[in-house]
Amino acid sequence: HETGAKTLAVTIPELSLPVKEEERDTLNSLIGQYVKEHESTTLLLDLHKEMPYHSADPAFRDRVWCGDGLHPSAEGYDFLAEKVWQVLKPQLEGSLS
């Protein structure tokens, strides 16, 4: 951070695997809290919100998730890259002006 670089924090998305949702939600809350406390050096990509599994429309889910419900599909990786770009682009544009 001494050079002005920022960290990108990413929340944990829903998965098809049996997970302890309460623990995931607690960790995601801690990630969000950390970002708020370090907003000058840390950016947030809320992947839990942006790339849902169980709460997603079935067409979206089939498009962005592999059949294992753990890994993104090829289109899902493109979707993820676009979401990362949406967070990083304003930072890069600001550093170029």
Short mmCIF file of N, CA and C in Angstrom, two decimals:
data_model
loop_
_atom_site.label_atom_id
_atom_site.label_comp_id
_atom_site.label_asym_id
_atom_site.label_seq_id
_atom_site.Cartn_x
_atom_site.Cartn_y
_atom_site.Cartn_z
N HIS A 1 0.80 -1.20 0.00
CA HIS A 1 0.00 0.00 0.00
C HIS A 1 0.85 1.27 0.00
N GLU A 2 2.11 1.12 0.31
CA GLU A 2 3.00 2.29 0.33
C GLU A 2 3.10 2.95 -1.03
N THR A 3 2.93 2.17 -2.10
CA THR A 3 3.02 2.70 -3.46
C THR A 3 1.68 3.17 -3.99
N GLY A 4 0.63 3.07 -3.19
CA GLY A 4 -0.69 3.47 -3.62
C GLY A 4 -1.53 2.33 -4.16
N ALA A 5 -0.95 1.14 -4.18
CA ALA A 5 -1.71 -0.03 -4.64
C ALA A 5 -2.83 -0.34 -3.65
N LYS A 6 -3.90 -0.90 -4.18
CA LYS A 6 -5.03 -1.27 -3.33
C LYS A 6 -5.25 -2.78 -3.38
N THR A 7 -5.82 -3.29 -2.33
CA THR A 7 -6.16 -4.70 -2.24
C THR A 7 -7.62 -4.88 -2.64
N LEU A 8 -7.90 -5.95 -3.39
CA LEU A 8 -9.27 -6.29 -3.76
C LEU A 8 -9.73 -7.44 -2.87
N ALA A 9 -10.70 -7.18 -2.02
CA ALA A 9 -11.29 -8.21 -1.17
C ALA A 9 -12.54 -8.73 -1.86
N VAL A 10 -12.75 -10.05 -1.79
CA VAL A 10 -13.87 -10.68 -2.47
C VAL A 10 -14.64 -11.54 -1.47
N THR A 11 -15.96 -11.36 -1.43
CA THR A 11 -16.77 -12.19 -0.54
C THR A 11 -16.93 -13.59 -1.13
N ILE A 12 -17.35 -14.50 -0.30
CA ILE A 12 -17.54 -15.89 -0.69
C ILE A 12 -18.96 -16.06 -1.23
N PRO A 13 -19.09 -16.58 -2.44
CA PRO A 13 -20.43 -16.73 -3.02
C PRO A 13 -21.15 -17.97 -2.48
N GLU A 14 -22.42 -18.05 -2.81
CA GLU A 14 -23.17 -19.27 -2.55
C GLU A 14 -22.57 -20.37 -3.43
N LEU A 15 -22.63 -21.61 -2.95
CA LEU A 15 -22.17 -22.75 -3.73
C LEU A 15 -23.23 -23.84 -3.62
N SER A 16 -23.16 -24.81 -4.51
CA SER A 16 -24.12 -25.90 -4.41
C SER A 16 -23.73 -26.88 -3.32
N LEU A 17 -22.47 -26.84 -2.89
CA LEU A 17 -21.98 -27.75 -1.87
C LEU A 17 -22.59 -27.42 -0.52
N PRO A 18 -22.75 -28.42 0.31
CA PRO A 18 -23.25 -28.12 1.66
C PRO A 18 -22.19 -27.34 2.43
N VAL A 19 -22.53 -26.13 2.75
CA VAL A 19 -21.62 -25.27 3.52
C VAL A 19 -22.37 -24.76 4.73
N LYS A 20 -21.62 -24.30 5.67
CA LYS A 20 -22.23 -23.70 6.85
C LYS A 20 -22.50 -22.25 6.50
N GLU A 21 -23.74 -21.99 6.08
CA GLU A 21 -24.10 -20.65 5.61
C GLU A 21 -23.84 -19.58 6.66
N GLU A 22 -24.11 -19.91 7.91
CA GLU A 22 -23.90 -18.93 8.98
C GLU A 22 -22.42 -18.54 9.06
N GLU A 23 -21.54 -19.51 8.92
CA GLU A 23 -20.10 -19.20 8.95
C GLU A 23 -19.69 -18.38 7.74
N ARG A 24 -20.23 -18.74 6.56
CA ARG A 24 -19.92 -17.97 5.36
C ARG A 24 -20.43 -16.54 5.51
N ASP A 25 -21.64 -16.38 6.01
CA ASP A 25 -22.20 -15.05 6.19
C ASP A 25 -21.39 -14.24 7.20
N THR A 26 -20.92 -14.89 8.25
CA THR A 26 -20.09 -14.21 9.24
C THR A 26 -18.78 -13.76 8.60
N LEU A 27 -18.16 -14.64 7.84
CA LEU A 27 -16.90 -14.28 7.18
C LEU A 27 -17.12 -13.14 6.18
N ASN A 28 -18.21 -13.22 5.40
CA ASN A 28 -18.50 -12.15 4.45
C ASN A 28 -18.74 -10.82 5.17
N SER A 29 -19.38 -10.87 6.33
CA SER A 29 -19.58 -9.64 7.11
C SER A 29 -18.25 -9.08 7.59
N LEU A 30 -17.37 -9.97 8.01
CA LEU A 30 -16.04 -9.53 8.45
C LEU A 30 -15.25 -8.92 7.29
N ILE A 31 -15.38 -9.50 6.12
CA ILE A 31 -14.72 -8.94 4.93
C ILE A 31 -15.26 -7.54 4.66
N GLY A 32 -16.59 -7.40 4.69
CA GLY A 32 -17.20 -6.09 4.47
C GLY A 32 -16.77 -5.07 5.51
N GLN A 33 -16.71 -5.50 6.76
CA GLN A 33 -16.28 -4.61 7.84
C GLN A 33 -14.83 -4.19 7.63
N TYR A 34 -13.98 -5.12 7.26
CA TYR A 34 -12.57 -4.79 7.02
C TYR A 34 -12.44 -3.75 5.91
N VAL A 35 -13.19 -3.95 4.83
CA VAL A 35 -13.13 -3.00 3.71
C VAL A 35 -13.57 -1.61 4.16
N LYS A 36 -14.64 -1.53 4.95
CA LYS A 36 -15.09 -0.22 5.45
C LYS A 36 -14.03 0.45 6.32
N GLU A 37 -13.35 -0.35 7.12
CA GLU A 37 -12.32 0.19 8.01
C GLU A 37 -11.04 0.57 7.26
N HIS A 38 -10.86 0.02 6.06
CA HIS A 38 -9.65 0.25 5.28
C HIS A 38 -10.00 0.71 3.87
N GLU A 39 -11.04 1.53 3.77
CA GLU A 39 -11.55 1.91 2.44
C GLU A 39 -10.55 2.68 1.60
N SER A 40 -9.56 3.29 2.22
CA SER A 40 -8.57 4.03 1.42
C SER A 40 -7.58 3.09 0.75
N THR A 41 -7.50 1.84 1.22
CA THR A 41 -6.54 0.90 0.65
C THR A 41 -7.16 -0.40 0.16
N THR A 42 -8.47 -0.57 0.35
CA THR A 42 -9.09 -1.85 0.03
C THR A 42 -10.39 -1.64 -0.73
N LEU A 43 -10.56 -2.42 -1.78
CA LEU A 43 -11.77 -2.41 -2.60
C LEU A 43 -12.55 -3.69 -2.33
N LEU A 44 -13.84 -3.67 -2.61
CA LEU A 44 -14.69 -4.83 -2.36
C LEU A 44 -15.40 -5.27 -3.63
N LEU A 45 -15.34 -6.57 -3.89
CA LEU A 45 -16.20 -7.21 -4.88
C LEU A 45 -17.09 -8.16 -4.09
N ASP A 46 -18.37 -7.84 -4.04
CA ASP A 46 -19.32 -8.67 -3.29
C ASP A 46 -19.80 -9.79 -4.21
N LEU A 47 -18.97 -10.83 -4.30
CA LEU A 47 -19.29 -11.96 -5.17
C LEU A 47 -20.51 -12.72 -4.67
N HIS A 48 -20.75 -12.67 -3.37
CA HIS A 48 -21.95 -13.32 -2.82
C HIS A 48 -23.20 -12.71 -3.44
N LYS A 49 -23.18 -11.41 -3.64
CA LYS A 49 -24.33 -10.73 -4.24
C LYS A 49 -24.32 -10.85 -5.77
N GLU A 50 -23.15 -10.71 -6.36
CA GLU A 50 -23.04 -10.63 -7.81
C GLU A 50 -23.12 -11.97 -8.52
N MET A 51 -22.76 -13.06 -7.84
CA MET A 51 -22.70 -14.36 -8.50
C MET A 51 -23.34 -15.43 -7.62
N PRO A 52 -24.65 -15.30 -7.39
CA PRO A 52 -25.33 -16.25 -6.52
C PRO A 52 -25.45 -17.63 -7.16
N TYR A 53 -25.77 -18.60 -6.35
CA TYR A 53 -26.04 -19.95 -6.86
C TYR A 53 -27.49 -20.32 -6.54
N HIS A 54 -27.78 -20.60 -5.28
CA HIS A 54 -29.14 -21.04 -4.92
C HIS A 54 -30.20 -19.99 -5.22
N SER A 55 -29.90 -18.74 -4.94
CA SER A 55 -30.90 -17.69 -5.13
C SER A 55 -30.90 -17.13 -6.56
N ALA A 56 -30.08 -17.70 -7.43
CA ALA A 56 -30.00 -17.20 -8.81
C ALA A 56 -31.13 -17.75 -9.66
N ASP A 57 -31.47 -16.99 -10.66
CA ASP A 57 -32.36 -17.49 -11.70
C ASP A 57 -31.70 -18.73 -12.31
N PRO A 58 -32.46 -19.82 -12.55
CA PRO A 58 -31.86 -21.04 -13.07
C PRO A 58 -31.07 -20.84 -14.38
N ALA A 59 -31.52 -19.96 -15.25
CA ALA A 59 -30.80 -19.71 -16.50
C ALA A 59 -29.44 -19.08 -16.21
N PHE A 60 -29.41 -18.12 -15.28
CA PHE A 60 -28.14 -17.50 -14.89
C PHE A 60 -27.22 -18.54 -14.27
N ARG A 61 -27.76 -19.34 -13.36
CA ARG A 61 -26.97 -20.36 -12.68
C ARG A 61 -26.35 -21.32 -13.70
N ASP A 62 -27.15 -21.78 -14.64
CA ASP A 62 -26.65 -22.72 -15.65
C ASP A 62 -25.60 -22.08 -16.55
N ARG A 63 -25.72 -20.78 -16.74
CA ARG A 63 -24.78 -20.06 -17.61
C ARG A 63 -23.43 -19.82 -16.94
N VAL A 64 -23.43 -19.45 -15.65
CA VAL A 64 -22.18 -19.02 -15.02
C VAL A 64 -21.54 -20.05 -14.10
N TRP A 65 -22.25 -21.11 -13.75
CA TRP A 65 -21.68 -22.13 -12.87
C TRP A 65 -21.53 -23.45 -13.61
N CYS A 66 -20.44 -24.18 -13.34
CA CYS A 66 -20.29 -25.54 -13.85
C CYS A 66 -21.29 -26.45 -13.15
N GLY A 67 -21.46 -27.62 -13.67
CA GLY A 67 -22.38 -28.58 -13.08
C GLY A 67 -22.04 -28.98 -11.66
N ASP A 68 -20.76 -28.80 -11.27
CA ASP A 68 -20.38 -29.17 -9.90
C ASP A 68 -20.83 -28.14 -8.87
N GLY A 69 -21.28 -26.96 -9.34
CA GLY A 69 -21.76 -25.93 -8.42
C GLY A 69 -20.68 -25.31 -7.56
N LEU A 70 -19.43 -25.59 -7.90
CA LEU A 70 -18.31 -25.04 -7.15
C LEU A 70 -17.47 -24.11 -8.02
N HIS A 71 -17.31 -24.47 -9.27
CA HIS A 71 -16.46 -23.70 -10.18
C HIS A 71 -17.30 -22.94 -11.19
N PRO A 72 -16.84 -21.76 -11.54
CA PRO A 72 -17.52 -21.03 -12.62
C PRO A 72 -17.32 -21.77 -13.95
N SER A 73 -18.27 -21.60 -14.84
CA SER A 73 -18.12 -22.11 -16.21
C SER A 73 -17.21 -21.15 -16.96
N ALA A 74 -16.91 -21.45 -18.22
CA ALA A 74 -16.11 -20.52 -19.03
C ALA A 74 -16.79 -19.16 -19.08
N GLU A 75 -18.10 -19.14 -19.29
CA GLU A 75 -18.84 -17.87 -19.29
C GLU A 75 -18.85 -17.25 -17.90
N GLY A 76 -18.86 -18.10 -16.88
CA GLY A 76 -18.82 -17.60 -15.50
C GLY A 76 -17.51 -16.89 -15.19
N TYR A 77 -16.40 -17.43 -15.73
CA TYR A 77 -15.11 -16.75 -15.53
C TYR A 77 -15.09 -15.41 -16.26
N ASP A 78 -15.72 -15.35 -17.43
CA ASP A 78 -15.84 -14.07 -18.13
C ASP A 78 -16.68 -13.09 -17.32
N PHE A 79 -17.76 -13.59 -16.75
CA PHE A 79 -18.63 -12.78 -15.90
C PHE A 79 -17.85 -12.26 -14.69
N LEU A 80 -17.10 -13.15 -14.07
CA LEU A 80 -16.29 -12.78 -12.91
C LEU A 80 -15.25 -11.72 -13.29
N ALA A 81 -14.60 -11.92 -14.43
CA ALA A 81 -13.59 -10.94 -14.89
C ALA A 81 -14.24 -9.57 -15.11
N GLU A 82 -15.44 -9.56 -15.66
CA GLU A 82 -16.14 -8.29 -15.88
C GLU A 82 -16.45 -7.61 -14.55
N LYS A 83 -16.86 -8.38 -13.56
CA LYS A 83 -17.16 -7.81 -12.23
C LYS A 83 -15.89 -7.25 -11.59
N VAL A 84 -14.77 -7.96 -11.72
CA VAL A 84 -13.50 -7.46 -11.19
C VAL A 84 -13.14 -6.16 -11.92
N TRP A 85 -13.30 -6.15 -13.24
CA TRP A 85 -12.98 -4.96 -14.03
C TRP A 85 -13.84 -3.77 -13.60
N GLN A 86 -15.11 -4.00 -13.31
CA GLN A 86 -15.99 -2.91 -12.89
C GLN A 86 -15.50 -2.27 -11.59
N VAL A 87 -14.87 -3.05 -10.72
CA VAL A 87 -14.33 -2.51 -9.47
C VAL A 87 -13.00 -1.81 -9.71
N LEU A 88 -12.15 -2.40 -10.56
CA LEU A 88 -10.80 -1.86 -10.76
C LEU A 88 -10.74 -0.69 -11.72
N LYS A 89 -11.58 -0.67 -12.73
CA LYS A 89 -11.50 0.35 -13.77
C LYS A 89 -11.53 1.78 -13.21
N PRO A 90 -12.46 2.12 -12.30
CA PRO A 90 -12.44 3.50 -11.79
C PRO A 90 -11.13 3.84 -11.08
N GLN A 91 -10.51 2.87 -10.45
CA GLN A 91 -9.24 3.11 -9.77
C GLN A 91 -8.14 3.41 -10.78
N LEU A 92 -8.16 2.66 -11.87
CA LEU A 92 -7.15 2.86 -12.90
C LEU A 92 -7.36 4.18 -13.63
N GLU A 93 -8.61 4.50 -13.91
CA GLU A 93 -8.90 5.77 -14.57
C GLU A 93 -8.49 6.94 -13.69
N GLY A 94 -8.71 6.83 -12.40
CA GLY A 94 -8.33 7.90 -11.48
C GLY A 94 -6.82 8.06 -11.38
N SER A 95 -6.08 6.98 -11.55
CA SER A 95 -4.62 7.08 -11.45
C SER A 95 -4.00 7.61 -12.72
N LEU A 96 -4.76 7.60 -13.82
CA LEU A 96 -4.24 8.08 -15.09
C LEU A 96 -4.50 9.55 -15.31
N SER A 97 -5.38 10.15 -14.51
CA SER A 97 -5.71 11.57 -14.72
C SER A 97 -4.83 12.48 -13.90
#
